């Protein structure tokens, strides 16, 4: 029953985010963002905003890119990392248990965020296409798209074992690939 109501209520057009319409000029987008956030910065051709909340998720930043005064891309980015410091006084089993725990924390955090954002976007735009890289992509009839992506990584060095991840929600408009000369 829920699937049917989601499908019936799904929008067939991606129109904007955070009150910004995809056709808004940079100065309009800046004014709308300044009403909500104090850290709005214009660095031609991009608007930068730190600590943005979008779909009940706190992102580290948002970068909105314009080309010829037209919005071409908006990227919300969240990143986090965990580390386990190598210690000569700690036995290897303890280090590996701590590392596994930190790895699970990162995986769980990003999985929960991906699922929460994905469910909200599905309820608004219907089911996405899933790319071979595992990205969820929603497209509308106007060639606008939203891509939800997660990248997880781990590394080890002389300091310890490191786990990290980055989640992005990227809006691309039909203006993205059009060069105007």
N, CA and C of each residue as an Amber inpcrd file, in Angstrom:
protein
   543
   0.8300000  -1.1900000   0.0000000   0.0000000   0.0000000   0.0000000
   0.8720000   1.2500000   0.0000000   1.9250000   1.2730000   0.8110000
   2.8030000   2.4330000   0.8780000   3.4780000   2.6820000  -0.4600000
   3.9260000   1.6370000  -1.1420000   4.5860000   1.7860000  -2.4350000
   3.6700000   2.4840000  -3.4320000   2.4030000   2.1280000  -3.4420000
   1.4570000   2.7360000  -4.3800000   1.2770000   4.2070000  -4.0810000
   1.1480000   4.5700000  -2.7990000   0.9650000   5.9810000  -2.4720000
   2.2190000   6.7920000  -2.7830000   3.3900000   6.1930000  -2.6130000
   4.6240000   6.8900000  -2.9660000   4.6460000   7.1460000  -4.4660000
   4.3110000   6.1530000  -5.2470000   4.3330000   6.2890000  -6.7000000
   3.3140000   7.3270000  -7.1680000   2.1220000   7.2960000  -6.6060000
   1.0760000   8.2330000  -7.0130000   1.4580000   9.6700000  -6.6710000
   2.0980000   9.8710000  -5.5300000   2.4430000  11.2180000  -5.1030000
   3.7980000  11.7010000  -5.6100000   4.5290000  10.8700000  -6.3310000
   5.8620000  11.2480000  -6.8020000   5.7670000  12.3760000  -7.8260000
   6.7060000  13.3250000  -7.6900000   6.7820000  14.4240000  -8.6500000
   7.5250000  13.9520000  -9.8890000   7.1670000  14.4940000 -11.0250000
   7.8800000  14.1240000 -12.2360000   8.8720000  15.1970000 -12.6580000
   9.0460000  16.2060000 -11.8010000   9.9620000  17.2940000 -12.1390000
  10.7810000  17.6920000 -10.9080000  12.0780000  17.8520000 -11.1020000
  12.9750000  18.3360000 -10.0550000  13.0310000  19.8530000 -10.2130000
  12.5640000  20.5720000  -9.1950000  12.4240000  22.0220000  -9.3330000
  13.4090000  22.8340000  -8.4930000  13.9820000  22.2360000  -7.4320000
  14.8980000  23.0000000  -6.6050000  15.1810000  22.3330000  -5.2760000
  15.7770000  23.1100000  -4.3650000  16.1860000  22.6240000  -3.0520000
  16.3450000  23.8340000  -2.1360000  16.1020000  23.6590000  -0.8660000
  16.2540000  24.7120000   0.1530000  15.5650000  26.0210000  -0.2470000
  14.4740000  25.9320000  -0.9650000  13.7590000  27.1310000  -1.3990000
  14.3510000  27.7890000  -2.6300000  15.4410000  27.2470000  -3.1430000
  16.0820000  27.7770000  -4.3510000  15.4990000  27.0260000  -5.5430000
  15.0330000  27.7600000  -6.5190000  14.5300000  27.1520000  -7.7490000
  15.6980000  26.9900000  -8.7120000  15.6680000  25.9400000  -9.5030000
  16.7800000  25.6570000 -10.4130000  17.0190000  26.7950000 -11.4070000
  16.0200000  27.5950000 -11.6760000  16.1960000  28.7120000 -12.6120000
  16.6300000  30.0170000 -11.9290000  16.7890000  30.0070000 -10.5970000
  17.2020000  31.2240000  -9.8860000  18.5980000  31.6720000 -10.3070000
  18.7800000  32.9770000 -10.3900000  20.0900000  33.5850000 -10.6510000
  20.9130000  33.5370000  -9.3670000  22.2320000  33.6890000  -9.4500000
  23.0810000  33.6070000  -8.2510000  22.6580000  34.5660000  -7.1340000
  22.3550000  35.8120000  -7.4690000  22.0090000  36.7860000  -6.4180000
  20.7080000  36.4120000  -5.7130000  19.7680000  35.7880000  -6.4220000
  18.5210000  35.3390000  -5.8090000  18.8040000  34.1770000  -4.8580000
  19.6160000  33.2240000  -5.3120000  19.9810000  32.0850000  -4.4650000
  20.7120000  32.5520000  -3.2100000  21.6230000  33.5090000  -3.3570000
  22.3690000  34.0360000  -2.2070000  21.4220000  34.6600000  -1.1920000
  20.4920000  35.4730000  -1.6600000  19.5360000  36.1130000  -0.7470000
  18.6860000  35.0800000  -0.0050000  18.2370000  34.0520000  -0.7060000
  17.4320000  33.0060000  -0.0630000  18.2570000  32.2520000   0.9820000
  19.5040000  31.9460000   0.6580000  20.3630000  31.2220000   1.5960000
  20.7230000  32.0660000   2.8090000  20.9500000  33.3630000   2.6090000
  21.3120000  34.2470000   3.7320000  20.2110000  34.3450000   4.7780000
  18.9840000  34.0840000   4.3900000  17.8770000  34.1000000   5.3490000
  17.9570000  32.9220000   6.3160000  18.6810000  31.8650000   5.9220000
  18.7670000  30.6570000   6.7410000  20.1480000  30.3980000   7.3250000
  21.1950000  30.8740000   6.6280000  22.5670000  30.5390000   7.0220000
  23.4310000  31.7930000   7.0490000  24.3200000  31.8630000   8.0280000
  25.2000000  33.0320000   8.1460000  26.4920000  32.8680000   7.3490000
  26.7950000  31.6510000   6.9390000  28.0930000  31.3960000   6.3010000
  28.0190000  31.3260000   4.7710000  27.1910000  32.1510000   4.1540000
  27.0450000  32.1470000   2.7000000  28.1560000  32.9830000   2.0860000
  28.9000000  32.3760000   1.1560000  30.0190000  33.0690000   0.5060000
  29.9170000  32.9100000  -1.0050000  30.0850000  34.0020000  -1.7350000
  30.1000000  33.9680000  -3.1910000  31.5520000  34.0060000  -3.6350000
  32.0090000  32.9290000  -4.2730000  33.3430000  32.8560000  -4.8510000
  33.1270000  32.4520000  -6.3000000  33.0340000  33.4410000  -7.1710000
  32.6700000  33.2030000  -8.5680000  33.3450000  31.9670000  -9.1220000
  32.6490000  31.0690000  -9.7200000  31.2240000  31.0110000 -10.0830000
  30.3800000  30.1960000  -9.0990000  30.8160000  30.1180000  -7.8350000
  30.1420000  29.2290000  -6.8750000  29.6860000  29.9580000  -5.6200000
  28.6200000  29.4430000  -5.0540000  28.1640000  29.8380000  -3.7220000
  28.6030000  28.7250000  -2.7770000  29.2320000  29.0990000  -1.6680000
  29.6930000  28.1380000  -0.6570000  28.9270000  28.3890000   0.6400000
  28.4210000  27.3250000   1.2260000  27.7250000  27.4160000   2.5080000
  28.2010000  26.2630000   3.3800000  28.5930000  26.5710000   4.6150000
  29.0230000  25.5370000   5.5610000  27.8710000  25.1640000   6.4900000
  27.9020000  23.9350000   6.9880000  26.9470000  23.4280000   7.9820000
  25.5000000  23.6300000   7.5460000  25.1310000  22.9620000   6.4860000
  23.7980000  23.0690000   5.8980000  22.9540000  21.8690000   6.3190000
  21.7220000  22.1260000   6.7150000  20.7890000  21.0400000   7.0080000
  19.8570000  20.8890000   5.8170000  19.8020000  19.6610000   5.3080000
  18.9730000  19.3570000   4.1470000  18.3580000  17.9810000   4.3630000
  17.0670000  17.8810000   4.2460000  16.3190000  16.6440000   4.4950000
  16.7110000  16.0670000   5.8630000  16.6620000  16.9030000   6.8770000
  16.9630000  16.5130000   8.2600000  18.3620000  15.9400000   8.4450000
  19.2660000  16.2530000   7.5490000  20.6430000  15.7690000   7.6290000
  21.5780000  16.9620000   7.6360000  22.5220000  16.9600000   8.5560000
  23.5030000  18.0450000   8.6580000  24.6870000  17.7230000   7.7420000
  24.8930000  18.5560000   6.7170000  26.0030000  18.3980000   5.7860000
  27.1160000  19.3660000   6.1520000  28.3560000  18.9760000   5.8730000
  29.4990000  19.8420000   6.1400000  29.4760000  21.0790000   5.2550000
  29.0630000  20.8930000   3.9910000  29.0150000  22.0550000   3.1080000
  28.0870000  21.8240000   1.9290000  27.8010000  22.9380000   1.2600000
  27.0280000  22.9690000   0.0340000  27.7730000  23.8860000  -0.9200000
  27.9780000  23.4260000  -2.1440000  28.5850000  24.2640000  -3.1760000
  27.6330000  24.2780000  -4.3640000  27.2020000  25.4800000  -4.7300000
  26.3010000  25.6610000  -5.8710000  27.1040000  26.3420000  -6.9710000
  27.1520000  25.7100000  -8.1300000  27.9450000  26.2150000  -9.2500000
  27.0340000  26.7940000 -10.3270000  27.4280000  27.9580000 -10.8290000
  26.6950000  28.6310000 -11.8960000  27.5840000  28.7600000 -13.1230000
  26.9450000  28.7700000 -14.2780000  27.6350000  29.0290000 -15.5360000
  26.7430000  29.9730000 -16.3310000  27.2850000  31.1050000 -16.7100000
  26.4960000  32.1240000 -17.4130000  25.2350000  32.4800000 -16.6410000
  25.3880000  32.6490000 -15.2940000  24.2900000  33.0320000 -14.4020000
  23.2020000  31.9720000 -14.2830000  23.4920000  30.7510000 -14.7160000
  22.5180000  29.6650000 -14.6270000  23.0740000  28.5620000 -13.7460000
  22.2320000  28.0800000 -12.8360000  22.6390000  27.0120000 -11.9270000
  22.8940000  25.7420000 -12.7350000  24.0830000  25.1560000 -12.5600000
  24.4010000  23.9130000 -13.2540000  24.5560000  22.7360000 -12.2920000
  24.9830000  23.0200000 -11.0420000  25.1750000  21.9360000 -10.0830000
  25.1010000  22.4670000  -8.6570000  24.5510000  21.6480000  -7.7870000
  24.5590000  21.9270000  -6.3430000  24.9630000  20.6270000  -5.6580000
  26.0080000  20.6920000  -4.8500000  26.5020000  19.4770000  -4.2050000
  26.5530000  19.6530000  -2.6890000  25.7360000  18.8370000  -1.9920000
  25.7530000  18.7550000  -0.5390000  26.7530000  17.6610000  -0.1880000
  27.6840000  17.9460000   0.7280000  28.7040000  16.9610000   1.0840000
  28.7630000  16.7760000   2.5970000  28.7550000  15.5150000   3.0010000
  28.9770000  15.1500000   4.3980000  30.1810000  14.2180000   4.4210000
  31.1140000  14.4790000   5.3350000  32.2550000  13.5800000   5.4770000
  32.5450000  13.3770000   6.9540000  33.0930000  12.2180000   7.2570000
  33.4330000  11.8800000   8.6340000  34.5170000  10.8140000   8.5960000
  35.2640000  10.7130000   9.6900000  36.2850000   9.6710000   9.7670000
  36.5050000   9.2590000  11.2090000  37.0390000   8.0850000  11.3550000
  37.3850000   7.5140000  12.6600000  38.7750000   6.9000000  12.5300000
  39.5350000   6.9350000  13.6030000  40.8740000   6.3440000  13.6010000
  41.1100000   5.5560000  14.8720000  41.9720000   4.5620000  14.7440000
  42.4490000   3.8100000  15.9010000  43.9610000   3.9850000  15.8940000
  44.4710000   4.5850000  16.9530000  45.9020000   4.8570000  17.0370000
  46.6560000   3.6120000  17.4480000  47.7020000   3.3380000  16.6840000
  48.5530000   2.1930000  17.0100000  49.3410000   2.5420000  18.2710000
  49.4540000   1.5880000  19.1680000  50.1070000   1.8250000  20.4410000
  50.9410000   0.5740000  20.7710000  52.2410000   0.7420000  20.9870000
  53.0840000  -0.4330000  21.2580000  52.7260000  -1.1550000  22.5550000
  51.9830000  -0.4950000  23.4360000  51.6070000  -1.1120000  24.6960000
  50.2560000  -1.8330000  24.6040000  49.6300000  -1.7700000  23.4410000
  48.3370000  -2.4070000  23.2320000  48.5630000  -3.6730000  22.4140000
  47.9590000  -4.7650000  22.8430000  48.1400000  -6.0080000  22.0740000
  47.3790000  -5.9000000  20.7460000  47.8030000  -6.6970000  19.7870000
  47.2760000  -6.6360000  18.4150000  45.7810000  -6.9540000  18.3650000
  45.3230000  -7.9020000  19.1600000  43.9050000  -8.2810000  19.1650000
  43.0240000  -7.1130000  19.6080000  43.4680000  -6.3750000  20.6270000
  42.7170000  -5.2120000  21.0970000  42.6540000  -4.1380000  20.0130000
  43.7820000  -3.8960000  19.3730000  43.8340000  -2.9140000  18.2800000
  42.8680000  -3.3120000  17.1640000  42.8810000  -4.5750000  16.7720000
  42.0090000  -5.0350000  15.6910000  40.5330000  -4.9790000  16.0880000
  40.2210000  -5.2680000  17.3440000  38.8330000  -5.1540000  17.8180000
  38.3590000  -3.7050000  17.7940000  39.2190000  -2.7940000  18.2360000
  38.8750000  -1.3650000  18.1910000  38.6890000  -0.9070000  16.7500000
  39.5720000  -1.3680000  15.8750000  39.4910000  -0.9870000  14.4640000
  38.1790000  -1.5000000  13.8520000  37.8180000  -2.7190000  14.1360000
  36.5710000  -3.2770000  13.6070000  35.3690000  -2.4930000  14.1100000
  35.4030000  -2.0970000  15.3860000  34.3190000  -1.3100000  15.9650000
  34.1960000   0.0500000  15.2650000  35.3210000   0.7200000  15.0540000
  35.3150000   2.0330000  14.3770000  34.8270000   1.8840000  12.9370000
  35.2680000   0.8320000  12.2640000  34.8440000   0.5870000  10.8890000
  33.3240000   0.3920000  10.8370000  32.7950000  -0.3950000  11.7620000
  31.3510000  -0.6180000  11.8080000  30.5870000   0.6680000  12.0910000
  31.1350000   1.5320000  12.9700000  30.4940000   2.8170000  13.2510000
  30.3650000   3.6530000  11.9790000  31.4470000   3.7380000  11.2050000
  31.4350000   4.5100000   9.9640000  30.4560000   3.9040000   8.9660000
  30.5250000   2.5940000   8.7780000  29.6320000   1.9200000   7.8190000
  28.1780000   2.1350000   8.2170000  27.8520000   1.9490000   9.4870000
  26.4720000   2.1230000   9.9530000  25.9900000   3.5520000   9.7870000
  26.8300000   4.5240000  10.1210000  26.4490000   5.9300000   9.9950000
  26.1090000   6.2740000   8.5450000  26.9720000   5.8900000   7.6230000
  26.7520000   6.2350000   6.2240000  25.6040000   5.4330000   5.6100000
  25.4390000   4.1850000   6.0370000  24.3150000   3.3850000   5.5410000
  22.9910000   3.9900000   5.9920000  22.9100000   4.3890000   7.2540000
  21.6830000   5.0040000   7.7720000  21.3800000   6.3190000   7.0580000
  22.4090000   7.1390000   6.8410000  22.2020000   8.4130000   6.1470000
  21.7450000   8.1800000   4.7050000  22.4070000   7.2650000   4.0140000
  22.0620000   6.9570000   2.6260000  20.6100000   6.4820000   2.5420000
  20.2370000   5.5580000   3.4180000  18.8730000   5.0260000   3.4000000
  17.8340000   6.0920000   3.7410000  18.1090000   6.9070000   4.7320000
  17.1730000   7.9590000   5.1220000  16.9680000   8.9710000   3.9920000
  18.0680000   9.4600000   3.4270000  17.9620000  10.4110000   2.3150000
  17.2960000   9.7510000   1.1110000  17.6960000   8.5210000   0.8170000
  17.1150000   7.8060000  -0.3130000  15.6220000   7.6040000  -0.1680000
  15.1660000   7.2240000   1.0130000  13.7310000   7.0360000   1.2460000
  12.9610000   8.3310000   1.0570000  13.5200000   9.4430000   1.5540000
  12.8540000  10.7330000   1.3890000  12.7880000  11.1270000  -0.0810000
  13.8870000  10.9580000  -0.8040000  13.8960000  11.2940000  -2.2250000
  12.9590000  10.3700000  -3.0100000  12.8780000   9.0960000  -2.6260000
  11.9390000   8.1720000  -3.2860000  10.4940000   8.6150000  -3.0720000
  10.1920000   9.0650000  -1.8650000   8.8190000   9.4870000  -1.5850000
   8.4590000  10.7370000  -2.3910000   9.4540000  11.5260000  -2.7560000
   9.1890000  12.7550000  -3.5110000   9.2590000  12.5340000  -5.0290000
  10.2330000  11.7390000  -5.4860000  10.4860000  11.6160000  -6.9200000
  10.2990000  10.2090000  -7.4850000   9.9000000   9.2460000  -6.6700000
   9.7430000   7.8760000  -7.1500000  11.0460000   7.1080000  -7.0270000
  11.0730000   5.9330000  -7.5930000  12.2490000   5.0700000  -7.4810000
  13.3750000   5.5510000  -8.3940000  14.6010000   5.4790000  -7.8980000
  15.7440000   5.9270000  -8.7010000  16.2490000   4.8300000  -9.6320000
  17.1270000   5.2280000 -10.5100000  17.9330000   4.2880000 -11.2800000
  19.1760000   4.0760000 -10.4310000  19.6770000   2.8490000 -10.3580000
  20.8980000   2.5860000  -9.6040000  22.0070000   2.3220000 -10.6120000
  23.0650000   3.1330000 -10.5400000  24.1720000   2.9980000 -11.4770000
  25.0510000   1.8050000 -11.1130000  25.9470000   1.4590000 -11.9990000
  26.8610000   0.3350000 -11.7390000  27.7850000   0.6310000 -10.5580000
  27.9860000   1.9250000 -10.2340000  28.8120000   2.3000000  -9.0810000
  28.0200000   2.2920000  -7.7750000  26.7060000   2.0410000  -7.8540000
  25.8790000   2.0140000  -6.6540000  25.2370000   3.3420000  -6.3220000
  25.3550000   4.3280000  -7.1980000  24.6980000   5.6180000  -6.9830000
  23.2060000   5.4870000  -7.2540000  22.4050000   6.1800000  -6.4720000
  20.9740000   6.2740000  -6.7480000  20.7740000   7.5760000  -7.5190000
  20.1200000   7.4870000  -8.6830000  19.9670000   8.6610000  -9.5500000
  18.4930000   8.8390000  -9.9110000  17.9810000  10.0310000  -9.6110000
  16.6250000  10.4060000 -10.0070000  16.7600000  11.3850000 -11.1650000
  16.0140000  11.1750000 -12.2470000  16.0290000  12.0690000 -13.4020000
  14.6010000  12.5080000 -13.7070000  14.4790000  13.7390000 -14.2090000
  13.1610000  14.1770000 -14.6380000  13.1310000  14.3290000 -16.1610000
  11.9830000  14.7010000 -16.6870000  11.8060000  14.8230000 -18.1320000
  12.6050000  15.9810000 -18.7310000  13.0610000  16.9070000 -17.8940000
  13.8250000  18.0710000 -18.3580000  15.3350000  17.8440000 -18.3130000
  15.7690000  16.6210000 -18.0510000  17.1930000  16.2450000 -17.9310000
  17.8640000  16.7820000 -16.6690000  17.0830000  17.1800000 -15.6700000
  17.6340000  17.5120000 -14.3630000  17.7870000  16.2050000 -13.5960000
  18.7580000  16.1510000 -12.6730000  18.9560000  14.9130000 -11.9230000
  19.4070000  15.1870000 -10.4940000  19.1970000  14.1860000  -9.6620000
  19.7110000  14.1620000  -8.2890000  20.4510000  12.8430000  -8.1530000
  21.6940000  12.9090000  -7.6860000  22.4860000  11.7030000  -7.4670000
  22.8490000  11.6060000  -5.9980000  22.5780000  10.4550000  -5.4050000
  22.9380000  10.1640000  -4.0150000  24.0810000   9.1600000  -4.0620000
  25.1990000   9.5100000  -3.4240000  26.4140000   8.7000000  -3.5180000
  27.0860000   8.5850000  -2.1600000  27.6600000   7.4120000  -1.8950000
  28.4900000   7.2040000  -0.6980000  29.7920000   6.5510000  -1.1240000
  30.8980000   7.0710000  -0.6020000  32.2100000   6.4580000  -0.7850000
  32.8020000   6.2120000   0.5900000  33.1970000   4.9830000   0.8360000
  33.8470000   4.6200000   2.0980000  35.2780000   4.2160000   1.7910000
  36.1810000   4.5160000   2.7220000  37.5700000   4.1260000   2.5050000
  38.2310000   3.8030000   3.8350000  39.3440000   3.0980000   3.7490000
  40.1480000   2.8370000   4.9360000  41.6070000   2.8140000   4.5230000
  42.4470000   3.1070000   5.4960000  43.8860000   3.1190000   5.2410000
  44.6130000   2.8120000   6.5430000  45.8800000   2.5060000   6.3910000
  46.7030000   2.2270000   7.5570000  48.0580000   2.8700000   7.3280000
  48.5840000   3.4690000   8.3910000  49.9200000   4.0500000   8.3230000
  50.6080000   3.8270000   9.6600000  51.7410000   4.4590000   9.8720000
  52.4910000   4.2620000  11.1200000  51.7440000   4.7840000  12.3520000
  50.7600000   5.6670000  12.1290000  49.9890000   6.2240000  13.2420000
  48.8240000   5.3310000  13.6580000  48.3190000   4.5090000  12.7310000
  47.1920000   3.6540000  13.0680000  46.3590000   3.2890000  11.8600000
  45.1010000   2.9470000  12.1360000  44.1540000   2.5300000  11.1030000
  43.0710000   3.5980000  11.0090000  42.7370000   3.9890000   9.7810000
  41.8160000   5.1030000   9.5550000  40.6480000   4.6510000   8.6770000
  39.4450000   5.0720000   9.0560000  38.2310000   4.7730000   8.3020000
  37.5400000   6.0900000   8.0240000  37.0220000   6.2420000   6.8250000
  36.3430000   7.4770000   6.4950000  35.2900000   7.2620000   5.4400000
  34.5230000   8.3040000   5.2490000  33.4960000   8.2400000   4.2260000
  33.0500000   9.6140000   3.8090000  32.4140000   9.6360000   2.6540000
  31.8440000  10.8800000   2.1290000  30.5110000  10.5360000   1.4760000
  29.4890000  11.2980000   1.8240000  28.1780000  11.1550000   1.2270000
  27.8670000  12.4540000   0.5040000  27.3790000  12.3460000  -0.7310000
  27.0040000  13.5470000  -1.4780000  25.6020000  13.4030000  -2.0440000
  24.9140000  14.5250000  -2.0800000  23.6560000  14.6610000  -2.8100000
  23.9410000  15.7520000  -3.8370000  23.8740000  15.3830000  -5.1310000
  24.2380000  16.3050000  -6.1880000  23.0580000  16.5460000  -7.1170000
  22.6820000  17.8160000  -7.2250000  21.6680000  18.2290000  -8.1890000
  22.4010000  18.6980000  -9.4290000  22.0080000  18.2040000 -10.5910000
  22.5460000  18.6960000 -11.8600000  21.3670000  19.1300000 -12.7070000
  21.5370000  20.2650000 -13.3610000  20.4510000  20.7840000 -14.1830000
  20.7060000  20.4880000 -15.6540000  19.6920000  20.7170000 -16.4410000
  19.8290000  20.5280000 -17.8830000  20.8480000  21.5060000 -18.4560000
  21.2300000  22.5310000 -17.6840000  22.2390000  23.5110000 -18.1090000
  23.6550000  22.9620000 -17.9890000  23.8440000  21.8540000 -17.2890000
  25.1570000  21.3420000 -16.9430000  26.0530000  21.1160000 -18.1580000
  25.5300000  20.4950000 -19.1810000  26.3720000  20.1230000 -20.3250000
  26.2020000  21.0320000 -21.5320000  25.5330000  22.1490000 -21.3610000
  25.3060000  23.0490000 -22.4920000  26.3450000  24.1690000 -22.4770000
  27.1670000  24.1890000 -23.4670000  28.1150000  25.2910000 -23.6080000
  27.4660000  26.3750000 -24.4450000  27.5430000  27.5950000 -23.9710000
  26.9520000  28.7140000 -24.7020000  28.0650000  29.6420000 -25.1350000
  28.2290000  29.7800000 -26.4190000  29.2840000  30.6560000 -26.9650000
  28.6630000  31.7930000 -27.7480000
